[in-house]
CSV table of C-alpha atoms in Angstrom, one decimal:
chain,number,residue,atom,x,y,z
A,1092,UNK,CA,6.5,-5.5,-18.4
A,1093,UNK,CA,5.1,-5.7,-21.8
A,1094,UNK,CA,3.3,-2.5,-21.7
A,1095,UNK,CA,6.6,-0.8,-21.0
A,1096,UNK,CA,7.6,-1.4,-24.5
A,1097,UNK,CA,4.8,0.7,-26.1
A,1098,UNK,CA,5.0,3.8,-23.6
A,1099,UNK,CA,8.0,5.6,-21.7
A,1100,UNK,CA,7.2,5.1,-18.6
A,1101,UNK,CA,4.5,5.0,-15.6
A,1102,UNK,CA,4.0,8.6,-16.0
A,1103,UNK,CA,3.0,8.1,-19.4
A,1104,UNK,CA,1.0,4.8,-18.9
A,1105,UNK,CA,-1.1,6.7,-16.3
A,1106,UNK,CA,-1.5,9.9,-18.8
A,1107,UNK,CA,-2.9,7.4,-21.8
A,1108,UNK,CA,-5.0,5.9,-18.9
A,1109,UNK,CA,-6.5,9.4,-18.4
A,1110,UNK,CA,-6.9,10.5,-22.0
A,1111,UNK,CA,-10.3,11.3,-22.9
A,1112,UNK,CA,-11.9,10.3,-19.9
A,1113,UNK,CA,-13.1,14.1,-19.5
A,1114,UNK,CA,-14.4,14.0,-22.9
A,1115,UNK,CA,-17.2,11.4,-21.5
A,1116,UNK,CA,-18.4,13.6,-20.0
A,1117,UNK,CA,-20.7,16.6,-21.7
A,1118,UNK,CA,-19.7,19.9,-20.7
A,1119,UNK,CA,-22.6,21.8,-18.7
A,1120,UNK,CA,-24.1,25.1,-19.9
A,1121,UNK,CA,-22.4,27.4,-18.7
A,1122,UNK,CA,-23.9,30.9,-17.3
A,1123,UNK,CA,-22.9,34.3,-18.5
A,1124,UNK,CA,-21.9,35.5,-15.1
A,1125,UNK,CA,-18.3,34.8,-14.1
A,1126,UNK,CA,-18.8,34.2,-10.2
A,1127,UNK,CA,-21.8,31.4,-11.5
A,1128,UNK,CA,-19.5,30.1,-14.1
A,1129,UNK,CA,-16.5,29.7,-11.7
A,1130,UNK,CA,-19.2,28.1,-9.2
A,1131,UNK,CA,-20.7,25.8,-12.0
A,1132,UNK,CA,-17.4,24.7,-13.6
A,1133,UNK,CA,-16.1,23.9,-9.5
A,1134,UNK,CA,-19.3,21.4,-8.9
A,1135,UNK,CA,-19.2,19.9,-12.2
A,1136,UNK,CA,-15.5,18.8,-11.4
A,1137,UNK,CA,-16.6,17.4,-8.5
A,1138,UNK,CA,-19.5,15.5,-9.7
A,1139,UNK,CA,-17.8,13.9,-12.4
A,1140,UNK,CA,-14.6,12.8,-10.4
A,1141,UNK,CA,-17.1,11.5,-7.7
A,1142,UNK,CA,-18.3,9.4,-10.4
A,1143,UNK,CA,-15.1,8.0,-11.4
A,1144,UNK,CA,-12.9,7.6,-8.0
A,1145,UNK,CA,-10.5,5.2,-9.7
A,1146,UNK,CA,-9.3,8.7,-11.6
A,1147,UNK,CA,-9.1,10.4,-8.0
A,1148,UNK,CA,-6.6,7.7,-7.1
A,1149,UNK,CA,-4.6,8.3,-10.5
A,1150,UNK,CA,-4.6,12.1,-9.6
A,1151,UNK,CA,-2.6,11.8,-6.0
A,1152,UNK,CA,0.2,11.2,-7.9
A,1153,UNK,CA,0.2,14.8,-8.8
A,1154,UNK,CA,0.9,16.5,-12.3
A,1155,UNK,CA,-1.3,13.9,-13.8
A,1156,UNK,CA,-4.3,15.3,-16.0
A,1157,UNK,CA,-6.1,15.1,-19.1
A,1158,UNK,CA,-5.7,17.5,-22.0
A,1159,UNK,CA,-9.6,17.2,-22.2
A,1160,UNK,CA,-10.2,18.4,-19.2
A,1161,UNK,CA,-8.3,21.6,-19.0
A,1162,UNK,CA,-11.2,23.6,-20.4
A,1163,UNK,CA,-12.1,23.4,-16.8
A,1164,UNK,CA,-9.0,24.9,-15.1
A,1165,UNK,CA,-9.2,27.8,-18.1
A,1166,UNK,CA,-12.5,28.1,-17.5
A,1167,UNK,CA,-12.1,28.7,-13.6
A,1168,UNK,CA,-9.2,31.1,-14.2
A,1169,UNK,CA,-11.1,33.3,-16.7
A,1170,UNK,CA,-13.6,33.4,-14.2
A,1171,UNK,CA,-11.5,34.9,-11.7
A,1172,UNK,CA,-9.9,37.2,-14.2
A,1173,UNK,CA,-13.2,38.7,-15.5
A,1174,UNK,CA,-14.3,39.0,-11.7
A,1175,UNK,CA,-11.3,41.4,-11.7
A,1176,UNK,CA,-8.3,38.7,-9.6
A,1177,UNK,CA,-4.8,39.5,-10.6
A,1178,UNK,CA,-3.3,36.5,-13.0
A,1179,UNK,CA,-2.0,35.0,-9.6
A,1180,UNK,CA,-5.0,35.1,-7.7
A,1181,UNK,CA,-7.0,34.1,-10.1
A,1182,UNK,CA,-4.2,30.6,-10.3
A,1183,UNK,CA,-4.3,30.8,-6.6
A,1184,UNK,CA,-8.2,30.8,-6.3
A,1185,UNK,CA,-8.2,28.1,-9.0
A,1186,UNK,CA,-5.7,26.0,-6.8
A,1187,UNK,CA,-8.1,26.5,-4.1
A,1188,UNK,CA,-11.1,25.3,-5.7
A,1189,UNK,CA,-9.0,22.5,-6.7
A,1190,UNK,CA,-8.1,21.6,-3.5
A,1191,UNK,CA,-11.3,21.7,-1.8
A,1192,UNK,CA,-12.5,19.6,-4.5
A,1193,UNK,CA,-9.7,16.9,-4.0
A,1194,UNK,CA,-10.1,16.4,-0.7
A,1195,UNK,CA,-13.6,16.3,-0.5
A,1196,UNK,CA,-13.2,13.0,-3.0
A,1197,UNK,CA,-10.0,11.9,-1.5
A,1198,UNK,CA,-11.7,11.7,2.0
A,1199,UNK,CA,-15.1,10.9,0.8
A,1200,UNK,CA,-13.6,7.9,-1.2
A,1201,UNK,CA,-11.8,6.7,1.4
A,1202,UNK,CA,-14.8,7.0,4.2
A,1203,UNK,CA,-17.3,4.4,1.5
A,1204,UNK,CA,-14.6,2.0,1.2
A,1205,UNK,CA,-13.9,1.8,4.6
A,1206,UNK,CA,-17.6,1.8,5.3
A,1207,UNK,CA,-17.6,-1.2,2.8
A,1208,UNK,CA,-14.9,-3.3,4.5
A,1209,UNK,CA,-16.1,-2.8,7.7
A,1210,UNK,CA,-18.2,-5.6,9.8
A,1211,UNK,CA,-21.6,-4.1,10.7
A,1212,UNK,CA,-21.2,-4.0,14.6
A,1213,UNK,CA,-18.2,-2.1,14.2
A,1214,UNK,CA,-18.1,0.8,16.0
A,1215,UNK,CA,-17.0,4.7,14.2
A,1216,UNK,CA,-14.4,5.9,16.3
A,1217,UNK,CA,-15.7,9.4,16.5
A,1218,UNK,CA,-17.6,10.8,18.0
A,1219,UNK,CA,-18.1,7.5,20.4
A,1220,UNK,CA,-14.7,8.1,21.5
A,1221,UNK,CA,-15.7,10.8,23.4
A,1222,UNK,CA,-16.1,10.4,27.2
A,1223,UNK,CA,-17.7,12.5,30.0
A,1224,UNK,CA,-14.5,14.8,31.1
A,1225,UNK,CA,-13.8,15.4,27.8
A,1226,UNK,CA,-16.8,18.1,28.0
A,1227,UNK,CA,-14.2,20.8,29.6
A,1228,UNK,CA,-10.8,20.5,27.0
A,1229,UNK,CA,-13.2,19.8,24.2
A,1230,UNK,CA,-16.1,21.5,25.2
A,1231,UNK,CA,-17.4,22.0,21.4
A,1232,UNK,CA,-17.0,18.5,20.2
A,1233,UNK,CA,-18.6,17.2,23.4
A,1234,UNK,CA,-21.6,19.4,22.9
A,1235,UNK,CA,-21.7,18.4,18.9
A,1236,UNK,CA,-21.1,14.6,20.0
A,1237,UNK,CA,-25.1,13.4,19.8
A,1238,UNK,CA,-26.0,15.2,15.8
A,1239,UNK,CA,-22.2,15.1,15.0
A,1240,UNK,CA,-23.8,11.6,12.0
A,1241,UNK,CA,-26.9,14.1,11.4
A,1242,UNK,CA,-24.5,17.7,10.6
A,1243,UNK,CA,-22.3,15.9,9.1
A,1244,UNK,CA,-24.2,14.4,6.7
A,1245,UNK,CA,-26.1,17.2,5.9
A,1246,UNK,CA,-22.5,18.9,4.3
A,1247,UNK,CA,-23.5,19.7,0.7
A,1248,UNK,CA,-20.1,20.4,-1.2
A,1249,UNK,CA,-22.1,23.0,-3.6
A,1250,UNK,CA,-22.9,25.4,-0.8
A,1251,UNK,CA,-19.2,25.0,0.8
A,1252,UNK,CA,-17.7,25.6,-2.8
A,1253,UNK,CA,-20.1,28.6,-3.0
A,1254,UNK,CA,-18.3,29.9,-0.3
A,1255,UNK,CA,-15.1,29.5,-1.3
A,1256,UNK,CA,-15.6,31.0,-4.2
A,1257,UNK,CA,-17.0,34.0,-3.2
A,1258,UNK,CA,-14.2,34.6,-0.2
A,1259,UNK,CA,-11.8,33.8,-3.0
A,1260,UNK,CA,-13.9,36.9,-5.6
A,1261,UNK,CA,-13.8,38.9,-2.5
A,1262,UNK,CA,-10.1,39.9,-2.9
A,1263,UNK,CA,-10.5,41.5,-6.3
């Protein structure tokens, strides 16, 4: 309770928590094209929050953000606007990004600590769960069953954000 004397409230406590965290962080050279730059600025935000997954937490509580790291949003939405996106697209596509970001590291975060509470004969629930007439009402999964571990681990947020991005510059 003693902290509460020095700051208003949670909100704030979590916003001080936040500040300057982005600024320990160099910012990446950026390229002169805006579709790159978009791209670029989209997997930096991702590495460095995958770096720093206590922050991730911080950031379900929504509207929660440092200053510092707003270059990044601006940066995103300039993108979109040189790339020829209304003002609302281009806060829509930025939303977008954003979200595909966040729940890349929300679910990823949540998969390793699971993994690391788990006992080591423990089996995943999917795709084990599976069974043998599940081939006709879920005839893709069943067939995707044996490399499901392999495919999915192959997923490489970078290319998947590269598509986003350019279905999102596709409706300029």
């Amino acid at each position: 309770m003693a902290l509460y004397h020095h700051v208003r409230d949670k909100d704030e406590l979590l916003m001080l928590t936040l500040s300057g965290i982005a600024d320990g962080f160099p910012r990446p050279d950026l390229p002169a094209d805006p579709r790159a730059r978009m791209l670029a600025v989209s997997v930096h935000i991702h590495d460095v929050l995958r770096q720093i997954p206590w922050v991730v937490e911080i950031l379900t509580l929504g509207d929660l953000t440092d200053r510092a790291a707003l270059w990044m949003v601006d940066e995103i939405i300039g993108a979109g606007l040189t790339c020829g996106l209304s003002e609302t697209r281009a806060v829509h596509a930025y939303r977008t990004i954003w979200h595909c970001i966040y729940g890349d590291l929300v679910f990823g975060n949540a998969m390793a600590k699971r993994a690391a509470e788990q006992e080591p004969d423990r089996r995943r629930p999917f795709p084990e769960l599976l069974a043998d007439q599940d081939g006709v009402a879920l005839p893709h999964l069943t067939a995707l069953a044996g490399p499901w571990v392999e495919v999915t681990e192959s997923y490489d947020i970078a290319e998947q954000l590269e598509a986003v991005v350019d279905g999102l510059l596709s409706r300029a």
